[in-house]
Coordinates of C-alpha atoms (C1' of nucleotides) in Angstrom, one line a residue:
Chain W
M1 CA 85.5 262.1 -38.1
N2 CA 84.2 264.2 -40.8
T3 CA 80.5 263.6 -41.1
K4 CA 79.7 266.2 -43.7
I5 CA 78.5 265.2 -47.1
P6 CA 81.8 264.6 -48.9
R7 CA 83.3 266.8 -51.5
V8 CA 86.1 264.9 -53.0
R9 CA 88.4 265.6 -55.9
F10 CA 90.6 263.9 -58.4
A11 CA 93.5 266.2 -59.5
P12 CA 95.6 264.7 -62.3
S13 CA 98.4 266.4 -64.2
P14 CA 97.8 266.3 -67.9
T15 CA 101.3 265.2 -68.6
G16 CA 100.6 261.7 -70.0
L17 CA 98.2 258.9 -70.2
L18 CA 96.0 258.0 -67.3
H19 CA 97.9 255.3 -65.2
V20 CA 95.9 252.6 -63.6
G21 CA 97.1 253.8 -60.2
N22 CA 95.6 257.2 -60.8
A23 CA 92.5 255.6 -62.2
R24 CA 92.0 253.7 -59.0
T25 CA 92.4 256.9 -57.0
A26 CA 89.8 258.5 -59.2
L27 CA 87.5 255.5 -58.8
Y28 CA 87.8 255.5 -55.0
N29 CA 87.1 259.2 -54.9
W30 CA 84.1 258.8 -57.1
L31 CA 82.8 255.9 -55.0
V32 CA 83.1 257.9 -51.8
A33 CA 81.2 260.8 -53.4
R34 CA 78.5 258.6 -55.0
R35 CA 77.9 256.5 -51.9
A36 CA 77.2 259.5 -49.7
G37 CA 75.5 261.7 -52.2
G38 CA 78.5 264.0 -52.3
Q39 CA 80.3 265.8 -55.1
F40 CA 83.2 264.5 -57.2
I41 CA 85.3 267.2 -58.6
L42 CA 87.8 267.1 -61.4
R43 CA 90.7 269.5 -61.2
I44 CA 93.5 269.7 -63.7
E45 CA 96.9 270.4 -62.2
D46 CA 98.6 271.9 -65.2
T47 CA 101.1 274.2 -63.6
D48 CA 103.9 272.2 -65.1
L49 CA 103.6 274.2 -68.3
E50 CA 106.4 272.4 -70.0
R51 CA 104.9 269.0 -69.7
S52 CA 101.2 269.7 -69.7
E53 CA 99.3 269.3 -72.9
A54 CA 95.7 269.9 -73.9
R55 CA 95.6 266.6 -75.8
H56 CA 96.5 264.8 -72.6
E57 CA 93.7 266.5 -70.8
A58 CA 91.3 265.5 -73.5
Q59 CA 92.5 261.9 -73.4
L60 CA 92.3 261.9 -69.6
I61 CA 88.7 262.9 -69.7
E62 CA 87.9 260.4 -72.3
D63 CA 89.5 257.6 -70.3
L64 CA 87.7 258.6 -67.1
H65 CA 84.4 258.6 -69.0
W66 CA 85.2 255.3 -70.5
L67 CA 85.7 253.8 -67.0
G68 CA 82.3 255.1 -66.1
L69 CA 83.3 258.0 -63.9
D70 CA 81.5 261.3 -64.1
W71 CA 82.0 264.5 -62.1
N72 CA 79.8 267.2 -60.6
E73 CA 82.3 269.9 -61.2
G74 CA 85.2 270.3 -63.5
P75 CA 86.8 272.2 -66.3
G76 CA 84.8 272.9 -69.4
Q77 CA 86.0 271.3 -72.6
L78 CA 86.4 272.9 -76.0
G79 CA 85.7 276.4 -74.9
E80 CA 82.7 275.4 -72.9
P81 CA 82.3 277.1 -69.5
D82 CA 83.4 275.2 -66.4
K83 CA 80.9 273.0 -64.7
G84 CA 80.5 274.0 -61.0
T85 CA 80.8 277.2 -59.0
H86 CA 84.1 276.6 -57.2
G87 CA 86.3 277.1 -60.3
P88 CA 88.3 277.7 -62.2
Y89 CA 89.2 274.1 -62.3
R90 CA 92.5 274.4 -64.1
Q91 CA 95.4 275.5 -61.9
S92 CA 96.9 277.6 -64.6
D93 CA 93.8 279.8 -64.4
R94 CA 94.2 280.2 -60.6
L95 CA 97.5 282.0 -60.4
A96 CA 96.0 285.3 -59.2
I97 CA 94.2 283.5 -56.4
Y98 CA 97.5 282.1 -55.0
A99 CA 99.1 285.5 -55.1
E100 CA 96.3 287.0 -53.1
H101 CA 96.7 284.4 -50.5
T102 CA 100.4 284.8 -50.2
E103 CA 99.9 288.6 -49.6
R104 CA 97.5 287.7 -46.8
L105 CA 99.9 285.3 -45.1
L106 CA 102.7 287.8 -45.4
T107 CA 100.7 290.7 -43.8
E108 CA 99.4 288.4 -41.1
G109 CA 102.9 287.4 -40.3
K110 CA 102.2 283.7 -40.9
A111 CA 104.8 283.7 -43.7
Y112 CA 108.0 285.5 -44.3
R113 CA 110.4 286.4 -47.0
C114 CA 113.5 284.3 -47.2
F115 CA 116.6 285.7 -48.8
C116 CA 118.7 282.7 -48.5
T117 CA 120.5 281.7 -51.6
P118 CA 120.7 278.1 -52.9
E119 CA 124.3 278.1 -51.8
D120 CA 123.3 279.0 -48.2
L121 CA 120.8 276.1 -48.2
E122 CA 123.3 273.7 -49.6
V123 CA 125.6 274.4 -46.7
E124 CA 122.8 273.6 -44.2
R125 CA 122.0 270.4 -46.2
T126 CA 125.6 269.1 -46.1
E127 CA 125.9 269.9 -42.4
A128 CA 122.7 268.0 -41.6
A129 CA 123.8 265.0 -43.7
A130 CA 127.2 264.9 -41.9
E131 CA 125.4 264.9 -38.5
H132 CA 122.9 262.3 -39.7
R133 CA 120.0 264.7 -39.1
T134 CA 116.9 265.4 -41.1
Q135 CA 117.7 268.3 -43.3
I136 CA 115.6 271.2 -42.2
Y137 CA 115.7 274.8 -42.9
S138 CA 117.2 276.7 -39.9
G139 CA 114.6 279.5 -40.1
R140 CA 117.3 282.2 -40.1
C141 CA 115.2 284.6 -42.2
R142 CA 112.2 284.3 -39.9
A143 CA 113.1 287.1 -37.6
L144 CA 114.7 289.6 -40.0
D145 CA 113.9 293.1 -38.9
P146 CA 111.7 295.2 -41.2
A147 CA 114.5 297.5 -42.2
T148 CA 116.7 294.7 -43.5
I149 CA 113.7 293.3 -45.4
A150 CA 112.9 296.6 -46.9
K151 CA 116.6 297.1 -47.9
N152 CA 116.9 293.6 -49.4
I153 CA 113.7 294.2 -51.4
A154 CA 115.0 297.6 -52.5
D155 CA 118.3 296.0 -53.5
G156 CA 116.3 293.6 -55.7
K157 CA 117.5 290.6 -53.8
P158 CA 115.4 287.6 -54.8
F159 CA 113.3 286.0 -52.1
A160 CA 111.2 283.0 -51.6
V161 CA 108.2 283.0 -49.3
R162 CA 108.2 280.6 -46.5
L163 CA 105.5 279.5 -44.1
K164 CA 106.2 279.9 -40.4
I165 CA 105.6 276.5 -38.8
E166 CA 104.7 276.6 -35.2
D167 CA 106.7 274.3 -33.0
H168 CA 104.4 271.5 -32.3
P169 CA 104.0 268.0 -33.7
L170 CA 102.0 267.8 -36.9
R171 CA 99.4 265.2 -36.9
F172 CA 96.5 264.3 -39.2
H173 CA 93.9 261.6 -39.4
D174 CA 94.2 259.1 -42.2
L175 CA 91.1 257.1 -43.0
V176 CA 93.1 254.3 -44.3
R177 CA 95.9 254.3 -41.7
G178 CA 94.6 255.9 -38.6
P179 CA 96.5 258.7 -36.9
V180 CA 99.8 259.8 -38.4
E181 CA 102.2 262.0 -36.5
F182 CA 105.3 263.8 -37.5
A183 CA 107.7 265.2 -34.9
A184 CA 108.0 268.9 -34.8
E185 CA 111.7 268.8 -35.6
S186 CA 111.1 266.8 -38.7
V187 CA 109.2 269.6 -40.5
S188 CA 110.8 272.9 -41.3
D189 CA 109.4 276.1 -42.8
P190 CA 108.4 275.1 -46.3
V191 CA 108.8 277.3 -49.3
L192 CA 105.4 278.5 -50.5
V193 CA 106.5 280.7 -53.4
R194 CA 109.7 280.3 -55.4
S195 CA 112.3 283.0 -55.7
A196 CA 114.5 281.2 -58.2
S197 CA 115.7 283.0 -61.2
G198 CA 114.0 283.5 -64.4
F199 CA 111.1 281.4 -65.5
S200 CA 109.8 280.0 -62.3
A201 CA 110.2 283.2 -60.2
G202 CA 107.2 283.9 -58.1
I203 CA 105.5 280.6 -59.0
P204 CA 103.9 279.0 -56.0
V205 CA 105.0 275.4 -55.2
Y206 CA 102.7 272.4 -55.5
N207 CA 102.1 271.8 -51.8
Y208 CA 100.9 275.3 -51.4
V209 CA 98.6 275.4 -54.4
V210 CA 96.9 272.1 -53.8
T211 CA 96.1 273.2 -50.3
I212 CA 94.6 276.4 -51.4
D213 CA 92.7 274.7 -54.1
D214 CA 91.4 272.0 -51.8
A215 CA 90.4 274.5 -49.2
L216 CA 88.7 276.9 -51.6
M217 CA 86.9 274.1 -53.3
Q218 CA 85.8 273.0 -49.9
I219 CA 87.2 269.5 -50.3
T220 CA 86.2 267.4 -47.2
H221 CA 88.2 264.3 -48.0
V222 CA 91.5 264.3 -49.7
I223 CA 91.9 260.8 -51.2
R224 CA 95.2 260.4 -53.1
G225 CA 98.3 258.3 -53.4
D226 CA 100.5 257.5 -50.5
D227 CA 103.4 259.3 -52.0
H228 CA 101.8 262.4 -50.5
I229 CA 101.9 261.3 -46.9
S230 CA 105.2 263.1 -46.3
N231 CA 103.7 266.3 -47.8
T232 CA 100.7 266.2 -45.6
P233 CA 102.1 267.8 -42.5
K234 CA 103.2 270.8 -44.5
Q235 CA 99.7 271.0 -46.0
V236 CA 98.1 270.8 -42.6
A237 CA 100.3 273.6 -41.4
I238 CA 99.0 275.7 -44.4
Y239 CA 95.4 275.0 -43.5
Q240 CA 96.2 276.1 -40.0
A241 CA 97.9 279.2 -41.0
F242 CA 94.8 280.3 -43.0
G243 CA 92.5 279.1 -40.2
W244 CA 90.8 276.7 -42.6
P245 CA 89.3 273.4 -41.4
V246 CA 91.6 270.5 -42.0
P247 CA 90.0 267.8 -44.2
E248 CA 90.1 264.1 -43.7
F249 CA 92.9 262.4 -45.6
A250 CA 93.0 258.9 -47.1
H251 CA 96.3 257.8 -48.6
L252 CA 96.1 254.9 -51.0
S253 CA 98.9 252.5 -51.3
T254 CA 101.0 252.2 -54.4
I255 CA 100.3 249.7 -57.1
L256 CA 103.3 247.5 -57.8
G257 CA 104.4 245.2 -60.6
S258 CA 105.1 241.5 -60.1
D259 CA 108.6 242.3 -58.9
R260 CA 107.3 244.5 -56.2
E261 CA 108.5 247.7 -57.9
R262 CA 106.2 250.5 -58.8
L263 CA 104.0 249.4 -61.7
S264 CA 105.6 250.7 -64.9
K265 CA 105.6 250.0 -68.6
R266 CA 108.2 247.4 -68.0
H267 CA 105.4 245.2 -66.5
G268 CA 103.1 245.6 -69.5
A269 CA 100.1 247.8 -70.0
T270 CA 99.7 250.5 -67.4
S271 CA 97.5 253.1 -68.9
I272 CA 93.8 252.9 -69.1
S273 CA 93.8 253.8 -72.8
T274 CA 96.1 250.9 -73.5
F275 CA 93.8 248.4 -71.7
R276 CA 90.9 249.9 -73.6
Q277 CA 92.7 249.4 -76.9
M278 CA 93.5 245.8 -76.0
G279 CA 89.9 245.1 -75.7
Y280 CA 89.3 245.1 -72.0
L281 CA 85.8 246.1 -71.0
P282 CA 85.4 249.1 -68.8
E283 CA 83.3 247.2 -66.3
A284 CA 86.1 244.7 -65.9
M285 CA 88.6 247.4 -65.3
F286 CA 86.2 249.2 -62.9
N287 CA 85.6 246.0 -60.9
Y288 CA 89.3 245.0 -60.9
L289 CA 90.5 248.4 -59.8
A290 CA 88.0 248.4 -57.0
L291 CA 89.2 245.0 -55.8
L292 CA 92.9 246.1 -55.8
G293 CA 93.3 247.3 -52.3
W294 CA 89.8 246.8 -51.1
G295 CA 87.5 243.8 -50.3
A296 CA 83.8 243.4 -49.7
E297 CA 82.6 243.1 -46.1
D298 CA 81.5 239.5 -46.6
G299 CA 85.0 238.6 -47.8
K300 CA 83.5 236.7 -50.7
T301 CA 81.9 238.9 -53.3
E302 CA 84.2 239.5 -56.3
T303 CA 82.0 240.9 -59.0
F304 CA 80.1 244.2 -58.7
T305 CA 78.0 246.4 -60.8
H306 CA 78.4 250.1 -60.4
D307 CA 75.5 250.3 -58.1
E308 CA 76.5 247.4 -56.0
L309 CA 79.9 248.7 -55.6
I310 CA 78.7 252.1 -54.6
K311 CA 76.6 250.5 -51.9
A312 CA 79.4 248.1 -50.7
F313 CA 82.3 250.5 -50.8
S314 CA 83.8 252.2 -47.8
I315 CA 87.1 254.0 -47.7
E316 CA 87.8 252.7 -44.2
R317 CA 88.0 249.2 -45.6
V318 CA 90.7 250.1 -48.0
T319 CA 94.0 248.2 -47.3
P320 CA 97.0 250.2 -46.4
S321 CA 99.5 247.8 -47.8
P322 CA 100.8 248.1 -51.4
A323 CA 99.1 245.8 -53.9
I324 CA 100.6 243.9 -56.8
F325 CA 98.7 244.3 -60.1
D326 CA 97.5 240.9 -61.1
F327 CA 96.9 240.6 -64.8
D328 CA 95.5 237.1 -64.4
K329 CA 92.7 238.3 -62.1
L330 CA 91.9 241.2 -64.4
N331 CA 91.7 238.7 -67.3
W332 CA 89.4 236.5 -65.3
L333 CA 87.1 239.5 -64.6
N334 CA 87.3 240.5 -68.3
R335 CA 86.3 237.1 -69.4
H336 CA 83.5 237.2 -66.9
Y337 CA 82.1 240.4 -68.3
L338 CA 82.7 239.4 -71.9
K339 CA 80.4 236.5 -71.3
Q340 CA 77.7 238.8 -69.8
A341 CA 78.0 241.5 -72.3
D342 CA 75.5 242.2 -75.1
P343 CA 76.8 240.3 -78.2
E344 CA 76.2 243.2 -80.5
R345 CA 78.3 245.4 -78.4
I346 CA 81.1 242.9 -78.3
A347 CA 80.8 242.4 -82.1
K348 CA 81.4 246.1 -82.6
L349 CA 84.5 246.1 -80.4
A350 CA 85.8 242.9 -81.8
E351 CA 85.4 244.0 -85.4
R352 CA 87.7 246.8 -84.7
Q353 CA 90.3 244.4 -83.5
F354 CA 90.1 242.5 -86.8
C355 CA 90.5 245.7 -89.0
N356 CA 94.2 245.6 -88.8
H357 CA 94.5 242.0 -89.6
R358 CA 92.1 241.7 -92.5
P359 CA 91.5 245.2 -93.8
D360 CA 90.3 243.7 -97.0
I361 CA 87.1 242.4 -95.3
F362 CA 86.8 244.3 -92.1
P363 CA 84.8 246.2 -91.2
L364 CA 82.1 243.9 -92.5
W365 CA 79.8 246.8 -93.3
S366 CA 82.5 248.5 -95.4
G367 CA 81.2 250.7 -98.1
S368 CA 77.6 251.4 -97.5
E369 CA 74.6 250.2 -95.8
L370 CA 72.3 252.0 -98.1
Y371 CA 71.9 249.6 -100.9
T372 CA 69.6 246.6 -100.9
A373 CA 70.4 243.7 -103.3
E374 CA 67.4 244.8 -105.3
A375 CA 68.8 248.4 -105.6
L376 CA 72.2 247.1 -106.7
A377 CA 70.6 244.9 -109.3
F378 CA 68.5 247.8 -110.6
L379 CA 71.6 250.0 -110.9
A380 CA 73.5 247.3 -112.7
S381 CA 70.6 246.9 -115.2
Q382 CA 70.8 250.5 -116.3
D383 CA 72.2 251.6 -119.6
P384 CA 75.1 252.1 -119.1
P385 CA 75.1 249.8 -116.1
I386 CA 76.2 251.2 -112.8
H387 CA 78.2 248.8 -110.7
L388 CA 78.7 249.8 -107.2
N389 CA 81.4 247.8 -105.5
V390 CA 79.7 247.6 -102.1
P391 CA 78.0 244.8 -100.3
S392 CA 74.3 244.9 -100.2
L393 CA 72.3 245.3 -97.0
E394 CA 71.4 241.7 -97.1
L395 CA 74.9 240.6 -97.6
I396 CA 76.0 242.8 -94.7
A397 CA 73.4 241.2 -92.5
Q398 CA 74.6 237.8 -93.5
R399 CA 78.2 238.7 -92.8
K400 CA 77.3 240.1 -89.4
A401 CA 75.5 236.9 -88.5
W402 CA 78.5 235.0 -89.7
F403 CA 80.8 237.1 -87.5
A404 CA 78.5 236.6 -84.5
N405 CA 79.0 232.9 -84.9
L406 CA 82.7 233.4 -85.2
L407 CA 82.8 235.4 -82.0
A408 CA 80.6 232.9 -80.1
L409 CA 83.2 230.3 -81.0
F410 CA 86.3 232.1 -80.2
F411 CA 85.7 234.6 -77.5
P412 CA 85.6 232.0 -74.7
K413 CA 89.2 231.4 -75.6
V414 CA 90.5 234.9 -75.1
D415 CA 91.3 237.1 -72.1
F416 CA 90.8 240.3 -74.1
L417 CA 89.5 241.1 -77.5
A418 CA 92.9 241.9 -79.1
Q419 CA 93.7 238.2 -78.9
L420 CA 90.8 237.4 -81.1
P421 CA 92.3 237.8 -84.6
A422 CA 95.2 235.5 -83.8
K423 CA 92.9 232.9 -82.3
A424 CA 90.5 233.0 -85.2
A425 CA 93.2 233.4 -87.9
F426 CA 92.9 229.9 -89.2
I427 CA 89.3 230.5 -90.3
F428 CA 90.6 233.2 -92.7
A429 CA 93.7 231.3 -93.9
V430 CA 95.7 228.2 -93.1
D431 CA 99.3 228.8 -92.3
L432 CA 100.7 225.7 -94.0
V433 CA 104.3 226.6 -93.4
S434 CA 104.0 226.7 -89.7
A435 CA 101.5 223.9 -89.7
R436 CA 104.1 221.6 -91.4
A437 CA 106.9 222.9 -89.1
N438 CA 105.1 222.1 -85.9
E439 CA 106.7 219.1 -84.2
E440 CA 103.4 217.6 -82.9
N441 CA 101.8 218.0 -86.3
I442 CA 104.8 216.3 -87.9
A443 CA 104.4 213.4 -85.5
V444 CA 100.7 213.2 -86.2
L445 CA 101.1 213.2 -90.0
A446 CA 104.0 210.8 -90.0
V447 CA 101.7 207.9 -89.3
D448 CA 100.3 205.8 -92.1
S449 CA 96.8 206.2 -90.8
A450 CA 97.0 209.9 -91.2
R451 CA 97.7 209.6 -94.9
T452 CA 94.9 207.1 -95.3
V453 CA 92.4 209.4 -93.6
L454 CA 93.4 212.4 -95.7
S455 CA 93.3 210.6 -99.0
E456 CA 89.9 209.2 -98.1
L457 CA 88.7 212.6 -97.2
A458 CA 90.2 214.1 -100.3
S459 CA 88.4 211.7 -102.6
R460 CA 85.1 212.5 -101.0
V461 CA 85.7 216.2 -101.3
R462 CA 86.5 215.8 -104.9
T463 CA 83.3 214.1 -105.8
H464 CA 81.1 216.3 -103.7
N465 CA 79.2 219.1 -105.3
G466 CA 78.3 222.4 -103.6
H467 CA 78.7 223.3 -100.0
V468 CA 79.9 221.0 -97.4
T469 CA 77.4 221.0 -94.6
P470 CA 78.5 220.0 -91.1
E471 CA 76.1 217.0 -91.4
A472 CA 77.8 215.9 -94.7
F473 CA 81.2 216.3 -93.1
K474 CA 80.2 214.2 -90.1
E475 CA 78.9 211.6 -92.4
W476 CA 82.2 211.5 -94.2
M477 CA 84.1 211.1 -91.0
N478 CA 81.8 208.2 -90.0
E479 CA 82.3 206.6 -93.3
I480 CA 86.1 206.9 -93.0
K481 CA 86.0 205.5 -89.5
D482 CA 84.0 202.5 -90.6
A483 CA 86.0 201.9 -93.8
T484 CA 89.4 202.1 -92.2
G485 CA 88.9 201.4 -88.6
I486 CA 90.7 204.5 -87.7
K487 CA 89.1 206.6 -85.0
G488 CA 89.7 209.0 -82.2
K489 CA 92.8 211.2 -82.4
E490 CA 94.2 209.3 -85.4
L491 CA 91.1 210.3 -87.3
F492 CA 90.5 213.8 -86.0
Y493 CA 94.0 215.2 -85.7
P494 CA 95.1 214.9 -89.3
V495 CA 91.8 216.3 -90.6
R496 CA 92.0 219.2 -88.3
I497 CA 95.5 220.0 -89.3
A498 CA 94.5 220.0 -92.9
L499 CA 91.6 222.2 -92.2
T500 CA 93.1 224.6 -89.7
G501 CA 96.8 224.0 -89.4
F502 CA 96.4 222.9 -85.8
H503 CA 95.7 219.4 -84.4
S504 CA 93.5 220.7 -81.7
G505 CA 90.8 223.3 -81.8
P506 CA 87.0 223.7 -81.9
D507 CA 84.6 221.0 -82.9
F508 CA 84.2 220.4 -86.7
D509 CA 80.5 221.1 -86.6
K510 CA 81.5 224.6 -85.4
I511 CA 84.3 225.2 -87.8
I512 CA 82.8 223.7 -91.0
P513 CA 79.9 226.1 -91.3
L514 CA 82.1 229.1 -90.5
I515 CA 84.5 228.2 -93.2
E516 CA 81.8 227.3 -95.8
N517 CA 79.6 230.3 -95.1
G518 CA 82.5 232.6 -95.0
A519 CA 83.7 231.4 -98.3
T520 CA 80.3 232.3 -99.9
L521 CA 79.9 235.7 -98.3
G522 CA 82.7 237.3 -100.4
L523 CA 85.1 237.2 -97.5
S524 CA 87.9 235.5 -99.4
I525 CA 88.1 232.6 -97.1
P526 CA 89.2 229.3 -98.5
S527 CA 86.5 226.6 -98.5
V528 CA 86.8 223.1 -97.0
R529 CA 87.5 221.8 -100.5
D530 CA 90.2 224.4 -101.1
R531 CA 91.8 223.5 -97.8
I532 CA 91.8 219.7 -98.3
N533 CA 93.0 220.0 -101.8
Q534 CA 95.7 222.4 -101.0
F535 CA 96.9 220.2 -98.1
V536 CA 97.1 217.0 -99.9
G537 CA 98.7 218.8 -102.7
V538 CA 96.3 218.6 -105.6
Chain Y
rG1 C1' 121.7 258.8 -43.5
rG2 C1' 116.9 261.0 -41.6
rC3 C1' 111.5 260.8 -41.5
rG4 C1' 107.2 258.1 -42.7
rC5 C1' 104.2 254.0 -44.5
rU6 C1' 103.6 248.7 -45.0
rA7 C1' 103.9 243.2 -43.6
rU8 C1' 97.8 236.6 -43.7
rC9 C1' 98.4 231.2 -49.3
rG10 C1' 102.5 232.7 -55.5
rU11 C1' 98.7 237.1 -56.1
rC12 C1' 94.2 240.1 -54.4
rU13 C1' 92.0 239.8 -49.8
rA14 C1' 88.4 238.2 -45.2
rG15 C1' 89.1 237.6 -40.2
rG16 C1' 90.5 238.7 -35.4
rG17 C1' 93.0 237.3 -28.0
rG18 C1' 90.9 230.6 -28.0
rU19 C1' 88.8 229.5 -35.7
rU20 C1' 89.5 223.0 -39.2
rA21 C1' 92.6 230.9 -40.4
rG22 C1' 87.5 231.9 -45.0
rG23 C1' 86.9 233.5 -50.3
rA24 C1' 88.7 234.7 -55.3
rC25 C1' 92.6 234.6 -59.2
rG26 C1' 96.4 231.4 -60.6
rU27 C1' 98.4 226.2 -60.1
rG28 C1' 97.7 220.6 -59.8
rA29 C1' 94.2 216.4 -60.2
rG30 C1' 89.5 214.4 -61.9
rA31 C1' 84.8 214.6 -64.8
rU32 C1' 83.3 215.9 -69.9
rU33 C1' 85.2 216.1 -75.2
rC34 C1' 89.0 213.4 -80.7
rU35 C1' 91.6 217.7 -78.9
rC36 C1' 91.7 223.0 -77.3
rA37 C1' 88.6 226.6 -74.8
rA38 C1' 84.5 226.7 -71.6
rU39 C1' 82.0 224.3 -67.6
rC40 C1' 81.7 221.2 -63.0
rU41 C1' 84.1 218.6 -58.9
rU42 C1' 88.5 218.5 -56.1
rA43 C1' 93.5 219.2 -54.0
rA44 C1' 97.9 221.7 -52.5
rA45 C1' 99.0 226.5 -50.7
rA46 C1' 99.6 231.8 -45.7
rC47 C1' 99.5 234.6 -40.3
rA48 C1' 108.0 237.5 -42.0
rC49 C1' 111.4 237.1 -37.4
rG50 C1' 112.5 238.1 -32.1
rG51 C1' 110.8 239.8 -27.5
rG52 C1' 107.0 241.3 -24.3
rU53 C1' 101.4 241.7 -22.3
rU54 C1' 98.2 237.5 -21.4
rC55 C1' 95.9 231.4 -18.7
rG56 C1' 96.3 231.8 -24.1
rA57 C1' 98.8 235.6 -29.4
rU58 C1' 98.5 235.2 -36.2
rU59 C1' 95.5 239.2 -33.8
rC60 C1' 97.6 244.1 -28.8
rC61 C1' 102.7 246.6 -27.7
rC62 C1' 108.0 247.1 -28.7
rG63 C1' 112.1 245.8 -31.6
rU64 C1' 114.5 243.4 -36.0
rU65 C1' 114.3 242.4 -41.0
rA66 C1' 112.5 243.4 -45.8
rG67 C1' 109.8 246.4 -49.3
rC68 C1' 108.1 251.1 -50.7
rG69 C1' 107.6 256.5 -50.3
rC70 C1' 109.3 261.3 -49.0
rU71 C1' 113.9 263.7 -48.0
rA72 C1' 113.7 270.1 -53.8
rC73 C1' 112.7 277.1 -54.4
rC74 C1' 109.4 268.9 -58.9
rA75 C1' 104.3 267.9 -59.6

RNA sequence: GGCGCUAUCGUCUAGGGGUUAGGACGUGAGAUUCUCAAUCUUAAAACACGGGUUCGAUUCCCGUUAGCGCUACCA
């Protein structure tokens, strides 16, 4: 067991969006560091020059921050210097370091030059396959005499650098899985530095550079995906060749989709930024990811704040088996945190979701917040009058209050904020076409009582002046009930269809003020009167 | 093919040589409401299979099966 204060790292490649699986790896690393007062280090693995992009790195960092993760050491952004003293933290800035280390291995005889051609290797591979053996390198360049080596180099023969693996089983300790051992004959001398022609000549391979980076950055616990298990014996051999202490490893299981295949876009959202755009809260994502492959010691607790999770987490309790990503449970957690969140914060996030749907009225504070109603009136009274087409401060405040009511009504109905505009759409406009096309609605409206109710209501609306208050509306409903004897669904359904386009939905005393106030706040929302009239065809 | 990892309700998991195998999500039912959502109550739901070890195995060991990963001079 490694009892040192942990130094852990998250080492993503900036080749795309941050996948939830990687985010979970980052989270577990962060948790281990925070729990023990250790350091969490961010390292960017950008040696794949063709696919790595600076914008991806920036996005990655933003997503990590959004999730609530921070790091003690990492690459500087926008020309800022690196944070930490074990840098540089981008692999592309570390190439010279790798070269030095290769030199050292070569002079110490721990590594050797391999002049085998791809064709030579291909032969070995086919032979091994034919004999149902693990394909391993024969090591034929291991013992080349110095004269031959010198001659080959002088002849300009390309060579790779290989590590000499001592002939003993390679084992390592895994904090999640316990001891893991690979038979000596299953691991052959791995290539450290490529020979291949052109572009990639002399570029060290991944397994080599991570090991050097981890060792130099004094990483004590390597926590990463289980797709690296098979790489680990090679890496252990590299540590040993340099005489470096071998860290603890923890290999996290893969996150699968509902069909038990690796979670991919096919299964829906997979990147942190997508979830963010859909209106998931970071605390929900944080909590869900923690629960995916780990459970609290009491076997019961499901919701955690950051601090609670830091206290409760331990890497040893992480499950080794693969986990299926459960959108339902994430949704449940998101609803949970939505209910707890500060309404103003939710309002800001929610408003953004509405912008695409009703750009004419959202954001509610569009224009300016600088003008009071008084100021606007003053400007309009000037000669010549100045008309600013912006809502006044007072109006904005009223709209915000109105929006808060709208949210309070609809957000218990959604899993994530992006569902809000569709759920609340009928407040902004009634879709008469689909309302009339809906089978259940047709059945409701086909009954005589429905016609009676609606005409009764229409006549009251017609003779009513000014706003319809929820109280007045309720009064009407009671009158209609008493006058016609129609009650319950027969009474409520047709009215709701006329008002909203749906036979079921929120209570009238919630909907009515929303509609009526909305109609007066310059939000181009049809009033109760408009709706009833339009529906009965006046 | 080889090597490796994994296996408790549909899903995430707790547990661990003798338990009514616990919790959560989801699902069903009920309460509430005109209805929907929310809320509350409640129900159904699991130790992959076969051998050992043992007085006793879901738990320990071995094998089978299945799934996944690696099998590159990719990262």
